[in-house]
Backbone as JSON Lines, residues from 0, in Angstrom:
{"i":0,"aa":"X","n":[3.72,75.74,-57.56],"ca":[4.54,74.64,-58.62],"c":[6.06,74.69,-58.05]}
{"i":1,"aa":"X","n":[6.81,75.83,-58.06],"ca":[8.02,75.8,-57.58],"c":[8.28,74.99,-56.09]}
{"i":2,"aa":"X","n":[7.35,75.35,-55.19],"ca":[7.43,74.54,-53.89],"c":[7.3,73.02,-54.14]}
{"i":3,"aa":"X","n":[6.42,72.39,-55.31],"ca":[6.25,70.91,-55.33],"c":[7.68,70.62,-55.97]}
{"i":4,"aa":"X","n":[8.33,71.61,-56.89],"ca":[9.49,71.07,-57.54],"c":[10.5,70.91,-56.23]}
{"i":5,"aa":"X","n":[10.73,72.2,-55.45],"ca":[11.4,72.08,-54.33],"c":[11.43,70.89,-53.71]}
{"i":6,"aa":"X","n":[10.37,70.55,-53.17],"ca":[10.02,69.5,-52.31],"c":[10.41,68.05,-52.89]}
{"i":7,"aa":"X","n":[10.13,68.05,-53.79],"ca":[10.52,66.83,-54.83],"c":[12.0,66.67,-54.96]}
{"i":8,"aa":"X","n":[12.62,67.88,-55.16],"ca":[14.14,67.92,-55.59],"c":[14.72,67.59,-54.26]}
{"i":9,"aa":"X","n":[14.39,68.28,-53.04],"ca":[15.37,68.11,-51.83],"c":[15.04,66.65,-51.14]}
{"i":10,"aa":"X","n":[13.65,66.09,-51.1],"ca":[13.15,64.86,-50.67],"c":[13.92,64.52,-49.25]}
{"i":11,"aa":"X","n":[14.15,65.2,-48.43],"ca":[14.72,64.94,-47.15],"c":[13.8,64.45,-45.78]}
{"i":12,"aa":"X","n":[12.49,64.28,-46.33],"ca":[11.47,63.98,-44.99],"c":[11.05,65.16,-44.24]}
{"i":13,"aa":"X","n":[11.1,64.67,-42.72],"ca":[10.34,65.94,-42.04],"c":[11.38,67.03,-41.87]}
{"i":14,"aa":"X","n":[10.95,68.03,-42.87],"ca":[11.61,69.44,-42.9],"c":[10.65,70.43,-42.55]}
{"i":15,"aa":"X","n":[10.83,71.59,-41.77],"ca":[10.05,72.57,-41.76],"c":[10.67,73.88,-42.11]}
{"i":16,"aa":"X","n":[9.5,74.8,-42.9],"ca":[9.98,75.97,-43.21],"c":[10.07,76.91,-41.96]}
{"i":17,"aa":"X","n":[10.93,78.0,-42.21],"ca":[10.93,78.99,-41.36],"c":[9.81,79.68,-40.95]}
{"i":18,"aa":"X","n":[9.3,80.02,-39.67],"ca":[7.92,80.48,-39.47],"c":[7.92,82.07,-39.48]}
{"i":19,"aa":"X","n":[7.1,82.8,-40.09],"ca":[7.14,84.04,-39.96],"c":[6.58,84.38,-38.99]}
{"i":20,"aa":"X","n":[6.68,85.47,-38.22],"ca":[5.97,86.07,-36.74],"c":[4.55,86.44,-37.38]}
{"i":21,"aa":"X","n":[3.57,86.08,-36.59],"ca":[2.22,86.28,-36.92],"c":[1.87,87.74,-37.1]}
{"i":22,"aa":"X","n":[2.72,88.59,-36.14],"ca":[2.05,90.18,-36.66],"c":[2.8,90.56,-37.84]}
{"i":23,"aa":"X","n":[3.23,89.97,-38.61],"ca":[3.68,90.51,-39.95],"c":[2.69,90.23,-40.96]}
{"i":24,"aa":"X","n":[2.52,91.04,-41.64],"ca":[1.33,91.13,-42.64],"c":[2.07,90.65,-43.92]}
{"i":25,"aa":"X","n":[1.87,89.96,-44.55],"ca":[2.43,89.18,-45.88],"c":[1.51,89.62,-46.93]}
{"i":26,"aa":"X","n":[2.1,89.95,-47.97],"ca":[1.5,90.42,-49.44],"c":[1.48,89.31,-50.4]}
{"i":27,"aa":"X","n":[0.63,89.2,-51.0],"ca":[0.66,87.9,-51.98],"c":[0.95,88.56,-53.46]}
{"i":28,"aa":"X","n":[2.13,88.03,-53.83],"ca":[2.48,88.55,-55.14],"c":[2.2,87.34,-56.3]}
{"i":29,"aa":"X","n":[1.66,88.0,-57.41],"ca":[1.27,87.24,-58.44],"c":[2.7,87.24,-59.43]}
{"i":30,"aa":"X","n":[2.77,85.81,-60.17],"ca":[4.03,85.82,-61.08],"c":[3.58,86.44,-62.18]}
{"i":31,"aa":"X","n":[4.37,87.38,-62.65],"ca":[4.13,88.39,-63.92],"c":[5.24,87.74,-65.01]}
{"i":32,"aa":"X","n":[4.51,87.42,-66.1],"ca":[5.56,86.67,-67.11],"c":[6.84,87.81,-67.62]}
{"i":33,"aa":"X","n":[7.82,86.85,-67.78],"ca":[9.24,87.48,-68.16],"c":[9.35,88.1,-69.57]}
{"i":34,"aa":"X","n":[9.7,89.13,-69.79],"ca":[9.94,89.61,-71.27],"c":[10.65,88.39,-71.71]}
{"i":35,"aa":"X","n":[10.66,88.0,-73.03],"ca":[11.3,87.1,-73.94],"c":[12.65,87.18,-73.98]}
{"i":36,"aa":"X","n":[13.34,85.99,-73.57],"ca":[14.87,86.17,-73.5],"c":[15.45,86.48,-72.2]}
{"i":37,"aa":"X","n":[14.42,86.47,-70.97],"ca":[14.96,86.99,-69.76],"c":[14.88,85.61,-68.97]}
{"i":38,"aa":"X","n":[15.75,85.84,-67.99],"ca":[15.75,84.46,-66.97],"c":[15.18,84.93,-65.52]}
{"i":39,"aa":"X","n":[14.67,83.92,-64.67],"ca":[14.45,83.94,-63.5],"c":[15.03,83.23,-62.49]}
{"i":40,"aa":"X","n":[15.65,83.32,-61.42],"ca":[16.04,82.22,-60.73],"c":[15.35,82.63,-59.21]}
{"i":41,"aa":"X","n":[14.91,81.22,-58.61],"ca":[14.47,81.27,-57.12],"c":[15.36,80.28,-56.53]}
{"i":42,"aa":"X","n":[15.47,80.56,-55.33],"ca":[16.29,79.71,-54.32],"c":[15.37,79.71,-53.09]}
{"i":43,"aa":"X","n":[15.67,78.62,-52.48],"ca":[15.26,78.42,-51.07],"c":[15.93,77.44,-50.38]}
{"i":44,"aa":"X","n":[15.67,77.33,-48.95],"ca":[16.27,76.41,-48.09],"c":[15.17,75.89,-47.37]}
{"i":45,"aa":"X","n":[15.27,74.66,-46.65],"ca":[14.45,74.04,-45.69],"c":[15.44,73.7,-44.68]}
{"i":46,"aa":"X","n":[14.99,73.43,-43.4],"ca":[15.74,72.95,-42.13],"c":[14.83,71.89,-41.64]}
{"i":47,"aa":"X","n":[15.79,70.85,-41.37],"ca":[15.12,69.45,-40.89],"c":[14.76,69.75,-39.39]}
{"i":48,"aa":"X","n":[13.55,69.4,-38.91],"ca":[12.93,69.6,-37.48],"c":[14.21,69.14,-36.8]}
{"i":49,"aa":"X","n":[14.55,70.18,-35.65],"ca":[15.19,69.22,-34.42],"c":[16.64,68.93,-35.0]}
{"i":50,"aa":"X","n":[17.36,69.82,-35.79],"ca":[18.49,69.34,-36.44],"c":[19.16,70.47,-36.89]}
{"i":51,"aa":"X","n":[20.28,70.36,-37.47],"ca":[20.94,71.75,-38.26],"c":[21.3,70.97,-39.65]}
{"i":52,"aa":"X","n":[20.37,70.3,-40.16],"ca":[20.43,69.68,-41.62],"c":[19.73,70.72,-42.15]}
{"i":53,"aa":"X","n":[19.99,70.84,-43.58],"ca":[19.27,71.93,-44.49],"c":[19.44,71.13,-45.74]}
{"i":54,"aa":"X","n":[18.6,71.75,-46.63],"ca":[18.47,71.66,-48.06],"c":[18.39,72.55,-48.46]}
{"i":55,"aa":"X","n":[19.03,72.93,-49.84],"ca":[18.76,74.15,-50.71],"c":[18.81,73.82,-52.0]}
{"i":56,"aa":"X","n":[17.55,74.55,-52.59],"ca":[17.3,74.07,-53.98],"c":[17.41,75.67,-54.63]}
{"i":57,"aa":"X","n":[17.93,75.36,-56.18],"ca":[17.91,76.71,-57.06],"c":[17.32,76.32,-58.17]}
{"i":58,"aa":"X","n":[16.54,77.25,-58.67],"ca":[15.68,76.72,-60.24],"c":[15.79,77.92,-60.99]}
{"i":59,"aa":"X","n":[16.4,77.74,-62.17],"ca":[16.58,78.73,-63.25],"c":[15.23,78.28,-64.23]}
{"i":60,"aa":"X","n":[14.51,79.59,-64.55],"ca":[13.46,79.42,-65.56],"c":[13.53,80.54,-66.57]}
{"i":61,"aa":"X","n":[12.83,80.09,-67.72],"ca":[12.83,80.91,-68.76],"c":[11.56,82.03,-68.79]}
{"i":62,"aa":"X","n":[11.2,82.68,-69.81],"ca":[10.1,83.48,-69.83],"c":[8.72,82.77,-69.77]}
{"i":63,"aa":"X","n":[8.85,81.52,-70.6],"ca":[7.83,80.86,-70.69],"c":[7.37,79.89,-69.2]}
{"i":64,"aa":"X","n":[8.15,79.99,-68.08],"ca":[8.01,79.34,-66.66],"c":[8.8,77.99,-67.08]}
{"i":65,"aa":"X","n":[9.59,77.41,-68.03],"ca":[10.21,76.29,-68.1],"c":[11.45,76.31,-67.32]}
{"i":66,"aa":"X","n":[11.83,74.92,-66.53],"ca":[13.0,74.98,-65.79],"c":[14.21,74.66,-67.14]}
{"i":67,"aa":"X","n":[15.13,75.73,-66.92],"ca":[16.25,75.52,-67.55],"c":[17.4,74.82,-66.79]}
{"i":68,"aa":"X","n":[17.59,75.11,-65.99],"ca":[18.79,74.28,-65.02],"c":[18.42,74.59,-63.49]}
{"i":69,"aa":"X","n":[19.0,73.84,-62.81],"ca":[18.74,73.8,-60.99],"c":[19.69,73.19,-60.56]}
{"i":70,"aa":"X","n":[19.83,73.02,-59.19],"ca":[20.83,72.28,-58.18],"c":[20.03,72.33,-56.94]}
{"i":71,"aa":"X","n":[20.43,71.17,-56.16],"ca":[19.94,71.03,-54.73],"c":[21.24,70.76,-54.25]}
{"i":72,"aa":"X","n":[21.27,70.71,-52.77],"ca":[22.47,70.6,-52.1],"c":[21.92,70.21,-50.58]}
{"i":73,"aa":"X","n":[22.41,69.59,-50.05],"ca":[22.27,69.15,-48.54],"c":[23.32,69.09,-47.54]}
{"i":74,"aa":"X","n":[23.26,69.9,-46.39],"ca":[24.65,70.17,-45.64],"c":[23.82,70.45,-44.27]}
{"i":75,"aa":"X","n":[24.96,70.26,-43.22],"ca":[24.71,70.74,-41.83],"c":[24.95,72.3,-41.75]}
{"i":76,"aa":"X","n":[24.46,73.2,-41.11],"ca":[24.78,74.58,-41.05],"c":[24.08,75.15,-39.75]}
{"i":77,"aa":"X","n":[24.6,76.24,-39.08],"ca":[24.33,76.7,-37.79],"c":[23.14,77.32,-37.86]}
{"i":78,"aa":"X","n":[22.56,77.99,-38.77],"ca":[21.4,78.95,-38.5],"c":[20.56,78.85,-39.77]}
{"i":79,"aa":"X","n":[19.23,79.3,-39.71],"ca":[18.61,79.4,-40.86],"c":[19.08,80.67,-41.72]}
{"i":80,"aa":"X","n":[19.67,81.86,-41.34],"ca":[20.27,82.86,-41.72],"c":[21.41,82.34,-42.92]}
{"i":81,"aa":"X","n":[22.38,81.53,-42.13],"ca":[23.31,81.1,-43.07],"c":[22.71,80.21,-44.09]}
{"i":82,"aa":"X","n":[21.77,79.38,-43.68],"ca":[21.1,78.42,-44.71],"c":[20.61,79.29,-46.1]}
{"i":83,"aa":"X","n":[19.99,80.58,-45.86],"ca":[19.22,81.39,-46.61],"c":[20.38,82.0,-47.38]}
{"i":84,"aa":"X","n":[21.92,82.37,-46.71],"ca":[22.92,82.99,-47.64],"c":[23.13,81.98,-48.53]}
{"i":85,"aa":"X","n":[23.62,80.59,-48.19],"ca":[24.07,79.68,-48.81],"c":[23.29,79.54,-50.01]}
{"i":86,"aa":"X","n":[21.96,79.53,-50.08],"ca":[20.95,79.28,-51.3],"c":[21.18,80.69,-52.16]}
{"i":87,"aa":"X","n":[21.47,81.85,-51.53],"ca":[21.72,82.94,-52.36],"c":[22.99,82.96,-53.33]}
{"i":88,"aa":"X","n":[24.1,82.41,-52.43],"ca":[25.16,81.72,-53.09],"c":[25.31,81.04,-54.26]}
{"i":89,"aa":"X","n":[24.55,80.2,-53.84],"ca":[24.43,79.13,-55.08],"c":[23.57,79.59,-56.28]}
{"i":90,"aa":"X","n":[22.69,80.25,-55.82],"ca":[21.74,81.14,-57.05],"c":[22.91,81.93,-58.15]}
{"i":91,"aa":"X","n":[23.62,82.78,-56.92],"ca":[24.64,83.47,-57.93],"c":[25.62,82.62,-58.69]}
{"i":92,"aa":"X","n":[25.98,81.49,-58.27],"ca":[26.91,80.72,-58.94],"c":[26.17,80.08,-60.05]}
{"i":93,"aa":"X","n":[25.02,79.63,-60.06],"ca":[24.01,79.15,-61.3],"c":[24.32,80.08,-62.37]}
{"i":94,"aa":"X","n":[23.95,81.44,-61.89],"ca":[23.71,82.59,-62.78],"c":[25.0,82.74,-63.63]}
């Protein structure tokens, strides 16, 4: 659901998500409901293929998974690492 919200919020067309090396084993985590009165912030970014354009999205959810607030930003940046750092910075500013 968060991926669909992120895709619709950024809506920049032909973007690709950074690829994880095939040798890395990924674990699947299940969402665990938060305690009442707690909030969760998710942030992510995508890089437009063959470009330095990125889109960043930050979503704030409550313990019922309801979106409370959020933001998106498009910009040009030199690396995916800097894009992820920008996503984290915006998440901290939203908090």
